Short mmCIF file of C-alpha atoms and ligand atoms in Angstrom, two decimals:
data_model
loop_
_atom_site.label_atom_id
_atom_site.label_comp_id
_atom_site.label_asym_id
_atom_site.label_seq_id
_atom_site.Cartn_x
_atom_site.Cartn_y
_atom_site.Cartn_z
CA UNK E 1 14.00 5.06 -23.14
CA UNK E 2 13.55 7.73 -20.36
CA UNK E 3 10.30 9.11 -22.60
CA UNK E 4 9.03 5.26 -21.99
CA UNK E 5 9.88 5.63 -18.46
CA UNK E 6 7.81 8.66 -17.34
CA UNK E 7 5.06 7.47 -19.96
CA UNK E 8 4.35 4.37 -18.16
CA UNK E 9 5.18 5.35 -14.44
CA UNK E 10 2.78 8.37 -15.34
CA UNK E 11 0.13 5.91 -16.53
CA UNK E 12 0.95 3.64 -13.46
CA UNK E 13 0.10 6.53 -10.71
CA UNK E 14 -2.81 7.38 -12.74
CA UNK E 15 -4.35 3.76 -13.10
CA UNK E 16 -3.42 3.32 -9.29
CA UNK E 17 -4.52 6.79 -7.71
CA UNK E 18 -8.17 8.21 -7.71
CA UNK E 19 -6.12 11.14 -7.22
CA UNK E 20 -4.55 11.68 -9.97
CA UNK E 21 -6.58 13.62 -12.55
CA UNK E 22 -3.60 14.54 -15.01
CA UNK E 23 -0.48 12.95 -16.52
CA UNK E 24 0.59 17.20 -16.15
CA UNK E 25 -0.06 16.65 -12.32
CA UNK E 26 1.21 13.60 -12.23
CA UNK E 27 4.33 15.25 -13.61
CA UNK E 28 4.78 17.86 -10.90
CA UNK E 29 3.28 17.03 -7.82
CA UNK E 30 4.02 13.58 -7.34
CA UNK E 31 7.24 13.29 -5.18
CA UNK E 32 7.28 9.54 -5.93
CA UNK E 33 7.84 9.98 -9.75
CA UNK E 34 10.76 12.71 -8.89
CA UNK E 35 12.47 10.68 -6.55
CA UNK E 36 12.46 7.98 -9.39
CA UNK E 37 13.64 10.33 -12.25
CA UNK E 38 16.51 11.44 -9.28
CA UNK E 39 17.37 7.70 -8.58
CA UNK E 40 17.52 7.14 -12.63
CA UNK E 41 20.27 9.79 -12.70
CA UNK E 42 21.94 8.47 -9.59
CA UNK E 43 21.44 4.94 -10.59
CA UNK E 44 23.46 5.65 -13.75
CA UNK E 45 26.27 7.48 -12.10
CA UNK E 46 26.59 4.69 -9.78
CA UNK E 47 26.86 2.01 -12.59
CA UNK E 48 29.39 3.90 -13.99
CA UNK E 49 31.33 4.06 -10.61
CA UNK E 50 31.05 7.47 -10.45
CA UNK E 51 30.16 6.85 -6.38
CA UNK E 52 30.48 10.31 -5.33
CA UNK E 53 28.28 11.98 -7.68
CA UNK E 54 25.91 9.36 -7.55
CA UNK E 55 25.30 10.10 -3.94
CA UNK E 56 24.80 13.59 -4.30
CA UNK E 57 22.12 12.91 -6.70
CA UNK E 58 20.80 10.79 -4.38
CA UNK E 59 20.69 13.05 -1.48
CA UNK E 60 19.50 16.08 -3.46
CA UNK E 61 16.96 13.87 -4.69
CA UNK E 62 16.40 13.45 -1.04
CA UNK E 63 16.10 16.94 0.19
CA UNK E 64 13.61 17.29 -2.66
CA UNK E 65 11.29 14.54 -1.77
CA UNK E 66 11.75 13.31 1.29
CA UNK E 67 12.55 9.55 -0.21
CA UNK E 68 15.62 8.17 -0.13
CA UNK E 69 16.44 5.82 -2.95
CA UNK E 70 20.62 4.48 -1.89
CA UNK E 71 21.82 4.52 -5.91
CA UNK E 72 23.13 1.11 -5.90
CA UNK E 73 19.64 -0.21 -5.64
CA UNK E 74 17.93 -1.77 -8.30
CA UNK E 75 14.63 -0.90 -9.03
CA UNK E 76 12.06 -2.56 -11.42
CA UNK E 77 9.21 -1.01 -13.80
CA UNK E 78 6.68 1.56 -12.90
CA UNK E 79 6.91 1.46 -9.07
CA UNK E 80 4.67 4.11 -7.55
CA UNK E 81 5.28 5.50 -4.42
CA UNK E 82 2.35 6.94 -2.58
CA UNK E 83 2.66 9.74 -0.90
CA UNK E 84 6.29 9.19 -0.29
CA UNK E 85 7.33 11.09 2.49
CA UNK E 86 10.35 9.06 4.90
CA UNK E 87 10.76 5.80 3.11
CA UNK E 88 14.44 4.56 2.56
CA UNK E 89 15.02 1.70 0.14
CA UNK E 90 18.78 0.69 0.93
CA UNK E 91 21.89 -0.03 -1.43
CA UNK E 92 21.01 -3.73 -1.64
CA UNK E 93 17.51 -3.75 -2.49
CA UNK E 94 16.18 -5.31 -5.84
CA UNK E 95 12.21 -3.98 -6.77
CA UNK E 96 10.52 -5.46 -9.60
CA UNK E 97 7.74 -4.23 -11.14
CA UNK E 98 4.73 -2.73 -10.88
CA UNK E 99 4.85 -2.60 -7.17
CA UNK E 100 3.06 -0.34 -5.23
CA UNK E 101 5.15 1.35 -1.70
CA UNK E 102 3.24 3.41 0.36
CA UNK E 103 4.98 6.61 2.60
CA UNK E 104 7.07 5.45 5.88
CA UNK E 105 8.15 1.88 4.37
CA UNK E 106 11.69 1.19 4.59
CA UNK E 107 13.70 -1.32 2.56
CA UNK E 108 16.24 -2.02 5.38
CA UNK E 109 19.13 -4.11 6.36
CA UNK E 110 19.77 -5.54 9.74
CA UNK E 111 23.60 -6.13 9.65
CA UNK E 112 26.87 -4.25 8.89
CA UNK E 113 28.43 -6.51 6.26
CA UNK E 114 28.55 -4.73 2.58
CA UNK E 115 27.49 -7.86 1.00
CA UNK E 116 23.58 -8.21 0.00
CA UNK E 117 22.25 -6.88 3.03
CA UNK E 118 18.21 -5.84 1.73
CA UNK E 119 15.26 -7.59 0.81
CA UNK E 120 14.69 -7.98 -2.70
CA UNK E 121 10.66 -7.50 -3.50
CA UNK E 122 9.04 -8.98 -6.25
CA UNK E 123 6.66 -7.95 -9.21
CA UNK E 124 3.20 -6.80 -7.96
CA UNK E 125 3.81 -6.32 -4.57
CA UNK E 126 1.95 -3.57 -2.03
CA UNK E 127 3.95 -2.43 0.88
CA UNK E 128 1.85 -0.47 3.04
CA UNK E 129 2.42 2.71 5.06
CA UNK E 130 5.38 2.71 7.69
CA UNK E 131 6.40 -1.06 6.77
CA UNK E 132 9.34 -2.49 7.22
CA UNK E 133 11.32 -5.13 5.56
CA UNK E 134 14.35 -6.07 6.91
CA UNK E 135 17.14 -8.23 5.98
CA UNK E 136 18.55 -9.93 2.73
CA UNK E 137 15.63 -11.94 2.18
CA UNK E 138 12.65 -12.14 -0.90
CA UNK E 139 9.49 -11.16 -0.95
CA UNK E 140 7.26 -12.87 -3.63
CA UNK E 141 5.71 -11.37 -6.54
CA UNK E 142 1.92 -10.42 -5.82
CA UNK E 143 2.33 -10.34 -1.93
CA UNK E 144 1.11 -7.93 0.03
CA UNK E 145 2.40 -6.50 3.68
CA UNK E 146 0.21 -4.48 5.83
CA UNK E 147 0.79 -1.22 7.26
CA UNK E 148 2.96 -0.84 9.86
CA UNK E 149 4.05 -4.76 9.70
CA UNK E 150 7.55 -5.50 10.66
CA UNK E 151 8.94 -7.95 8.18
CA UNK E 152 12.19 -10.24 8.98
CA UNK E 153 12.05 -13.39 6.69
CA UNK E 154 10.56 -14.38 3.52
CA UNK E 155 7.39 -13.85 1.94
CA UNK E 156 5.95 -16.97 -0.27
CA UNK E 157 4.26 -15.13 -3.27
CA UNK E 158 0.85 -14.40 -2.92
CA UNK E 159 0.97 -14.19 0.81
CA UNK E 160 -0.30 -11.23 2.64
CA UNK E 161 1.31 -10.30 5.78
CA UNK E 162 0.44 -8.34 8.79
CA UNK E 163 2.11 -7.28 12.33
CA UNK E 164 4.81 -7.42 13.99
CA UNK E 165 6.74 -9.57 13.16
CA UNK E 166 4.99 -10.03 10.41
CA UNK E 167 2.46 -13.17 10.11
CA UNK E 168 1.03 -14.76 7.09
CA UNK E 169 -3.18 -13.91 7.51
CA UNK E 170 -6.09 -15.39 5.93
CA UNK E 171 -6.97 -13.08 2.90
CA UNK E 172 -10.67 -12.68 4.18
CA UNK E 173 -11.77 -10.14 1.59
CA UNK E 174 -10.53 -11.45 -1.38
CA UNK E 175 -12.35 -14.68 -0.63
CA UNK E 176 -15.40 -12.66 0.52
CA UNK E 177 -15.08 -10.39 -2.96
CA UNK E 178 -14.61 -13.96 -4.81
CA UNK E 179 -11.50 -11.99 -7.26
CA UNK E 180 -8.68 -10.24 -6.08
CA UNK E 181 -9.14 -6.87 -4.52
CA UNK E 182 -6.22 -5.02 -5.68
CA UNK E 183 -8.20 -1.27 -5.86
CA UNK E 184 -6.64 2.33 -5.48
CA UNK E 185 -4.86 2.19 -2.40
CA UNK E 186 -4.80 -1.29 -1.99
CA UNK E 187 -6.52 -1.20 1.86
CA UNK E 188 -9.51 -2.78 2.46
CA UNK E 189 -12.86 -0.59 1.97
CA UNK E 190 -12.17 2.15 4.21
CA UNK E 191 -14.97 1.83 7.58
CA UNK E 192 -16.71 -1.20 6.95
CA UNK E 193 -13.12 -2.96 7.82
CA UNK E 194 -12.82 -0.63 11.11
CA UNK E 195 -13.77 -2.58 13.93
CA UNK E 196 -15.75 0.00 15.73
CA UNK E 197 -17.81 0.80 12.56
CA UNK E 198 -18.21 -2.87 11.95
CA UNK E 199 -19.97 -2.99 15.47
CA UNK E 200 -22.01 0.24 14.66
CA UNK E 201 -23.38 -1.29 11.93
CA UNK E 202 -24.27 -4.83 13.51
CA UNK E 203 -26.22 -2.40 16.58
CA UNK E 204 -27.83 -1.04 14.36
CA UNK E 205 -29.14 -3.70 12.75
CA UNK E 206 -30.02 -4.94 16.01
CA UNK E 207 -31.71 -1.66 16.70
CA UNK E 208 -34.17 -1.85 13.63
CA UNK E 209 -35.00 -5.02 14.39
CA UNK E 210 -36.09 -4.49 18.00
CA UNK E 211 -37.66 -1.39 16.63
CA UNK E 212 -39.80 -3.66 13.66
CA UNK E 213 -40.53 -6.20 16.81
CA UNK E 214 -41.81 -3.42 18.94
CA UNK E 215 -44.78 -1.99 16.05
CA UNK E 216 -45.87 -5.54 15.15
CA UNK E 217 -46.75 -5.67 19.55
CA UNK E 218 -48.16 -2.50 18.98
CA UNK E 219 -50.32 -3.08 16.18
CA UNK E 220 -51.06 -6.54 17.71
CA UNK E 221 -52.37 -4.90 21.06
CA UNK E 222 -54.13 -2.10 19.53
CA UNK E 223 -55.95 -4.90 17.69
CA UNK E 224 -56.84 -6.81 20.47
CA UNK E 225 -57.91 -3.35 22.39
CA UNK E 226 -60.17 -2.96 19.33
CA UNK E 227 -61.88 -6.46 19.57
CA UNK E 228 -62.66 -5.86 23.04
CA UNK E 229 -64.47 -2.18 22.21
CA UNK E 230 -66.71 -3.36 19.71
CA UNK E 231 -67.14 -6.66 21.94
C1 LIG D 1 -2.32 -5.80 4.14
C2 LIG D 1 -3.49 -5.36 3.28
C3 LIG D 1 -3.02 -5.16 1.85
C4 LIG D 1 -4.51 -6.50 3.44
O1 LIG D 1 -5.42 -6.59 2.40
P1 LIG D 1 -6.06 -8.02 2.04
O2 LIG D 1 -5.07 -8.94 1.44
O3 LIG D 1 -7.25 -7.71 1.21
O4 LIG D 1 -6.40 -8.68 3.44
P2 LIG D 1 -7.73 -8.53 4.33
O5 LIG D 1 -8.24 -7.14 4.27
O6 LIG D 1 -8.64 -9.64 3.96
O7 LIG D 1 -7.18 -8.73 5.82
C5 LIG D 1 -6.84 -9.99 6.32
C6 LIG D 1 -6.74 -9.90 7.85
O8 LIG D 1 -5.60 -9.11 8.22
C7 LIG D 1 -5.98 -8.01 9.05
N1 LIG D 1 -5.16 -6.85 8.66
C8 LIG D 1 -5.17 -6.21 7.45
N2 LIG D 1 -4.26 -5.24 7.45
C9 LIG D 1 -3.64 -5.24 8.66
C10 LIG D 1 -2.59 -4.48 9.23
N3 LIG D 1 -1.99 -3.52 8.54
N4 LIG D 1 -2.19 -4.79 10.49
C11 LIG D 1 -2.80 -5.76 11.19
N5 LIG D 1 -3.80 -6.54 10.70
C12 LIG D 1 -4.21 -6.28 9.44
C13 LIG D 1 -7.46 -7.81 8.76
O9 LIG D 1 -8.13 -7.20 9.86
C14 LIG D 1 -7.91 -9.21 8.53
O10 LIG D 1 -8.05 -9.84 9.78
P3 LIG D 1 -9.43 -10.58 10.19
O11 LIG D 1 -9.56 -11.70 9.20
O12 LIG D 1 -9.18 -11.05 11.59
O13 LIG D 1 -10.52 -9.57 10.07
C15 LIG D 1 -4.13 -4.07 3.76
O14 LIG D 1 -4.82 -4.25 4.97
C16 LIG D 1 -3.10 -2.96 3.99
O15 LIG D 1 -2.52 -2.81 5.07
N6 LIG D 1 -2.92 -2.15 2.92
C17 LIG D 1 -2.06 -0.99 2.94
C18 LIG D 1 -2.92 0.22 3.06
C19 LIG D 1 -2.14 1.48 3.32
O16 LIG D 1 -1.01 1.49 3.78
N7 LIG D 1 -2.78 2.55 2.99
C20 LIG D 1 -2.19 3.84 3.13
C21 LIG D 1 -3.10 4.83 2.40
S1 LIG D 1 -2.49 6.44 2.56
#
């Protein structure tokens, strides 16, 4: 069972991250996989109601990593967390698998009851860097939340969202790519989607146009100059 575990969260990073050229790497430089292994242990303990030495596991695991998985929280198959560093999934939070979390995102609650309190994500989803998803609510499987969006209600499946709060958006580039653009890092292709390169790009095509304009007058003239010589 465990052997399973690190085989296919091993194969997950590796399918998911351009990064990663080993499963050995994999193994011992990815924070993300060692917080999971940590919050395996924890998990356990907690089930077991052994509270107290489930949340020193947890906060170990913390110290560690720099992610901090509460025990009580249920998490699904191969997540991968990128990077890693500062996100917080709290004690209420249900993951289910194959999602993808990026560093910064935090799984959060917004009110002091002890009831279900965090959101509960489901299979396929990307949360990207510094998100945050807040409240008891559920995000559908295969959705997608930008970086930095601040999430407070529900998620249809499917749906990306970006901002805060966080808005539904048109998903331009999947429609532009024709299939769904799920890639390594799940952002759009770096530059091209950058506003200020986007407008590079269109001057310049601009530019070589004026440029192709300006020989064709040239040539034309030097033509006509040449007529009027031999006339
Ligand atoms: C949300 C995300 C998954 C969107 O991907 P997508 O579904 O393919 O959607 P699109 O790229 O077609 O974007 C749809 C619209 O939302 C906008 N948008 C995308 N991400 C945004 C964000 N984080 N905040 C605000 N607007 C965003 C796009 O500019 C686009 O708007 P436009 O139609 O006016 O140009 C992606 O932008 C993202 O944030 N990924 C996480 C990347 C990340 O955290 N990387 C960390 C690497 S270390």
């Amino acid at each position: 069972m465990a052997f399973m575990f690190l085989r296919e969260s091993i194969r997950a990073y590796r399918e998911q991250d351009p990064a990663a050229r080993s499963d050995l790497e994999v193994l011992l430089c990815y924070p993300g996989l060692h917080a999971l292994i940590w919050h395996r242990a924890a998990h356990a303990m907690w089930r077991r109601r052994l509270y107290l030495f489930a949340r020193m596991f947890s906060h170990l695991g913390r110290f560690l990593t720099g992610i901090e998985i509460h025990p009580g929280a249920k998490i699904g198959r191969r997540l991968v967390i990128d990077h890693g560093m500062a996100v917080v999934i709290g004690e209420t939070a249900e993951i289910g698998d194959d999602c993808y979390l990026y560093h910064q995102v935090t799984l959060g609650g917004t009110s002091l009851h002890q009831g279900k309190r965090h959101p509960t994500i489901g299979n396929k989803v990307i949360i990207g860097a510094g998100a945050k998803v807040l409240g008891p609510f559920t995000v559908g499987d295969n959705a997608r939340i930008g970086s930095n969006a601040v999430v407070l209600e529900a998620v249809p499946p499917g749906t990306t969202v970006v901002g805060i709060p966080a808005r539904p958006v048109e998903r331009q580039r999947a429609k532009d790519l024709g299939h769904e653009p799920f890639d390594a890092y799940g952002s759009p292709e770096e530059g091209l989607r950058d506003p200020l390169l986007r407008e590079i790009e269109s001057l310049r095509a601009e530019l070589s146009e004026f440029e192709a304009r300006v020989a064709r007058m040239a040539n034309a003239q030097a033509r006509r100059e040449g007529q009027r010589v031999d006339d």
